[in-house]
Amino acid sequence: MRRGWVAVAAATMVVLTACSSNGGSSATSVPTVNSDPTKVSGSITVLTNRTDQLGDGTLDKYAAEFTKLYPNVKVKFEGMKDYEGEVKIRMNTENYGDVLPIPSDLSIAQFPNFFSPLGEAAELSKQYQWTDYSTVSDKVYGIANYGTVTGFVYNKKVWADAGVTEWPKTPEEFTAALKAIKAKGAATPYYTNYHDGWPLRQWTDAVSSPSCDPKAKDAMATTPLPWTSGNDIFTIDSLLYSVVSEKLSETDPTTTNWDNSKVLLATGKIGSMYLGSWSISQVRDAAAKAGANPDDIGYMPFPSTTGKPCTVLQPDYKYAINKHSKNQEAARAWIDWFINKSGAAQNEQGISSVKGTELPSALKPFTEKGVQMIGQNQEQLAKVKKIDKGAEINLDAPDYRQKLVDIARGAAPGDQKSYFAELNKKWSESQKTVG
């Protein structure tokens, strides 16, 4: 399973009201850890979307290392393939593990209803990056293990065999490169992973890359027609539409398979996929297991509209403590150890949230080629999410982009112009209601 985003279930979440935790710290107090690890005890369940690491024993190895330091804490993992869908249903109860990744589309305002505060923002921000993504009323409710940049994971040999040795600088150059790969006839230029869905949602993470503007996502709060030329979401969805409509992706997207796609990319059957940089290590692992060369797997930024390469740097899932957990101290010990001591971020080629940590080796080409790493401003995030919810588009779910693919491949009525007009109408009307 991938590192983070997954398809969001259609189940409606009931918003829980705040209440004190059972037996541990209260919902408003910060779980702390005894300075003597042998005095920390309890049994904790850690929910995870990483079913691959659960299956291959990676998580058990981390737990074994943790219990060397905390011998009286027992760690159990519970994996979910449809993580977001399943955990959101579980969160209608108090039984959603002790430690868990925060669901990606849960409103930040609801964090105190579900999670224990981990500390004051002013203090934790000195040690960790991205604390602003989970801060409510100056308290931090989740800490990311690592961050990723956004772009295309690709097979360098496939691209080089097609005569493409430089990263495309514009969307047009990217499409031309895929056409060259198609003409070579040895690989499917691009793979949407339409069936699993969540990889299509990943394209939303590119907002800010085309324009190199950290405020591009925030600007959607005041932009009545985002799907018009000059806006990042227009550039992003236009590129995807072009890739599919010009038959540069898989023939039947309804039959795609995420786990198999990593093998196909690793062995040169696929040219590229849009995913966070977390995917590099997984595809390289797939290459090694298939007898292919892991060094053939590279990573490139989204082509810009400014002439300079930019990529969005953002956190992966943020780890939080269930406010109802009976083992708050043990849960906090796990989070602190996993983020600071386990080496998991480095093993994933991720950018550690611990400030001062070096960039992973897989991203050295970004440094060498002067790719600017920018964040997405969060000042208007709540308003953007309100507009998005009211418009019933859901930028953080795959549905609207699956429809885009269906239109582009001729499986649904309309064209790019008509669909973008539909999206703009929904966005504009919702914006007026929210504003």
mmCIF file of N, CA and C in Angstrom, residues 153-158 259-273 280 282-297:
data_model
loop_
_atom_site.group_PDB
_atom_site.id
_atom_site.type_symbol
_atom_site.label_atom_id
_atom_site.label_comp_id
_atom_site.label_asym_id
_atom_site.label_seq_id
_atom_site.Cartn_x
_atom_site.Cartn_y
_atom_site.Cartn_z
ATOM 1 N N VAL A 153 7.060 10.143 -10.794
ATOM 2 C CA VAL A 153 8.028 9.061 -10.692
ATOM 3 C C VAL A 153 8.071 8.415 -12.075
ATOM 4 N N TYR A 154 9.277 8.172 -12.606
ATOM 5 C CA TYR A 154 9.362 7.726 -13.993
ATOM 6 C C TYR A 154 10.512 6.751 -14.190
ATOM 7 N N ASN A 155 10.441 6.015 -15.276
ATOM 8 C CA ASN A 155 11.503 5.077 -15.629
ATOM 9 C C ASN A 155 12.469 5.788 -16.576
ATOM 10 N N LYS A 156 13.645 6.101 -16.075
ATOM 11 C CA LYS A 156 14.612 6.883 -16.846
ATOM 12 C C LYS A 156 15.036 6.161 -18.130
ATOM 13 N N LYS A 157 15.136 4.851 -18.074
ATOM 14 C CA LYS A 157 15.545 4.097 -19.269
ATOM 15 C C LYS A 157 14.485 4.185 -20.364
ATOM 16 N N VAL A 158 13.205 4.071 -19.968
ATOM 17 C CA VAL A 158 12.115 4.180 -20.943
ATOM 18 C C VAL A 158 12.155 5.542 -21.624
ATOM 19 N N ASP A 259 -0.786 -2.072 -6.916
ATOM 20 C CA ASP A 259 0.386 -2.890 -6.598
ATOM 21 C C ASP A 259 1.102 -3.333 -7.872
ATOM 22 N N ASN A 260 0.346 -3.712 -8.879
ATOM 23 C CA ASN A 260 0.960 -4.149 -10.127
ATOM 24 C C ASN A 260 1.593 -2.988 -10.885
ATOM 25 N N SER A 261 1.043 -1.793 -10.717
ATOM 26 C CA SER A 261 1.584 -0.641 -11.444
ATOM 27 C C SER A 261 3.029 -0.351 -11.054
ATOM 28 N N LYS A 262 3.369 -0.606 -9.794
ATOM 29 C CA LYS A 262 4.751 -0.384 -9.351
ATOM 30 C C LYS A 262 5.707 -1.327 -10.079
ATOM 31 N N VAL A 263 5.277 -2.556 -10.275
ATOM 32 C CA VAL A 263 6.097 -3.537 -10.990
ATOM 33 C C VAL A 263 6.213 -3.144 -12.467
ATOM 34 N N LEU A 264 5.095 -2.717 -13.060
ATOM 35 C CA LEU A 264 5.098 -2.317 -14.464
ATOM 36 C C LEU A 264 6.026 -1.127 -14.710
ATOM 37 N N LEU A 265 6.001 -0.154 -13.811
ATOM 38 C CA LEU A 265 6.882 0.990 -13.939
ATOM 39 C C LEU A 265 8.338 0.575 -13.711
ATOM 40 N N ALA A 266 8.534 -0.263 -12.709
ATOM 41 C CA ALA A 266 9.887 -0.695 -12.367
ATOM 42 C C ALA A 266 10.551 -1.489 -13.480
ATOM 43 N N THR A 267 9.748 -2.215 -14.249
ATOM 44 C CA THR A 267 10.297 -3.081 -15.310
ATOM 45 C C THR A 267 10.171 -2.487 -16.708
ATOM 46 N N GLY A 268 9.802 -1.220 -16.789
ATOM 47 C CA GLY A 268 9.791 -0.544 -18.081
ATOM 48 C C GLY A 268 8.559 -0.744 -18.925
ATOM 49 N N LYS A 269 7.488 -1.259 -18.317
ATOM 50 C CA LYS A 269 6.227 -1.410 -19.052
ATOM 51 C C LYS A 269 5.398 -0.117 -19.013
ATOM 52 N N ILE A 270 5.726 0.741 -18.070
ATOM 53 C CA ILE A 270 5.073 2.045 -17.903
ATOM 54 C C ILE A 270 6.172 3.099 -17.886
ATOM 55 N N GLY A 271 5.858 4.283 -18.426
ATOM 56 C CA GLY A 271 6.845 5.359 -18.449
ATOM 57 C C GLY A 271 6.819 6.255 -17.237
ATOM 58 N N SER A 272 5.600 6.554 -16.696
ATOM 59 C CA SER A 272 5.516 7.518 -15.603
ATOM 60 C C SER A 272 4.172 7.452 -14.891
ATOM 61 N N MET A 273 4.171 7.940 -13.653
ATOM 62 C CA MET A 273 2.947 8.088 -12.861
ATOM 63 C C MET A 273 3.107 9.328 -11.992
ATOM 64 N N ILE A 280 9.077 6.779 -4.625
ATOM 65 C CA ILE A 280 10.363 6.384 -5.219
ATOM 66 C C ILE A 280 10.874 5.087 -4.608
ATOM 67 N N GLN A 282 9.288 2.775 -3.028
ATOM 68 C CA GLN A 282 8.435 1.619 -3.295
ATOM 69 C C GLN A 282 8.665 1.062 -4.706
ATOM 70 N N VAL A 283 8.807 1.951 -5.685
ATOM 71 C CA VAL A 283 9.028 1.487 -7.060
ATOM 72 C C VAL A 283 10.432 0.906 -7.209
ATOM 73 N N ARG A 284 11.406 1.495 -6.521
ATOM 74 C CA ARG A 284 12.758 0.929 -6.568
ATOM 75 C C ARG A 284 12.794 -0.447 -5.913
ATOM 76 N N ASP A 285 12.047 -0.611 -4.838
ATOM 77 C CA ASP A 285 11.951 -1.932 -4.201
ATOM 78 C C ASP A 285 11.335 -2.945 -5.168
ATOM 79 N N ALA A 286 10.298 -2.485 -5.888
ATOM 80 C CA ALA A 286 9.646 -3.363 -6.868
ATOM 81 C C ALA A 286 10.627 -3.752 -7.967
ATOM 82 N N ALA A 287 11.482 -2.817 -8.360
ATOM 83 C CA ALA A 287 12.482 -3.100 -9.395
ATOM 84 C C ALA A 287 13.466 -4.165 -8.910
ATOM 85 N N ALA A 288 13.932 -4.003 -7.684
ATOM 86 C CA ALA A 288 14.890 -4.959 -7.138
ATOM 87 C C ALA A 288 14.294 -6.366 -7.064
ATOM 88 N N LYS A 289 13.048 -6.450 -6.632
ATOM 89 C CA LYS A 289 12.378 -7.743 -6.499
ATOM 90 C C LYS A 289 12.118 -8.386 -7.862
ATOM 91 N N ALA A 290 11.962 -7.549 -8.893
ATOM 92 C CA ALA A 290 11.676 -8.071 -10.238
ATOM 93 C C ALA A 290 12.936 -8.304 -11.060
ATOM 94 N N GLY A 291 14.105 -8.051 -10.460
ATOM 95 C CA GLY A 291 15.353 -8.246 -11.182
ATOM 96 C C GLY A 291 15.699 -7.108 -12.124
ATOM 97 N N ALA A 292 15.014 -5.977 -11.979
ATOM 98 C CA ALA A 292 15.311 -4.793 -12.791
ATOM 99 C C ALA A 292 16.267 -3.877 -12.024
ATOM 100 N N ASN A 293 16.678 -2.804 -12.643
ATOM 101 C CA ASN A 293 17.642 -1.887 -12.028
ATOM 102 C C ASN A 293 16.923 -0.779 -11.263
ATOM 103 N N PRO A 294 17.037 -0.738 -9.935
ATOM 104 C CA PRO A 294 16.376 0.307 -9.161
ATOM 105 C C PRO A 294 16.823 1.713 -9.550
ATOM 106 N N ASP A 295 18.053 1.831 -10.062
ATOM 107 C CA ASP A 295 18.566 3.149 -10.452
ATOM 108 C C ASP A 295 17.873 3.707 -11.687
ATOM 109 N N ASP A 296 17.101 2.863 -12.387
ATOM 110 C CA ASP A 296 16.338 3.355 -13.539
ATOM 111 C C ASP A 296 15.164 4.228 -13.102
ATOM 112 N N ILE A 297 14.816 4.168 -11.832
ATOM 113 C CA ILE A 297 13.654 4.917 -11.341
ATOM 114 C C ILE A 297 14.085 6.306 -10.889
#
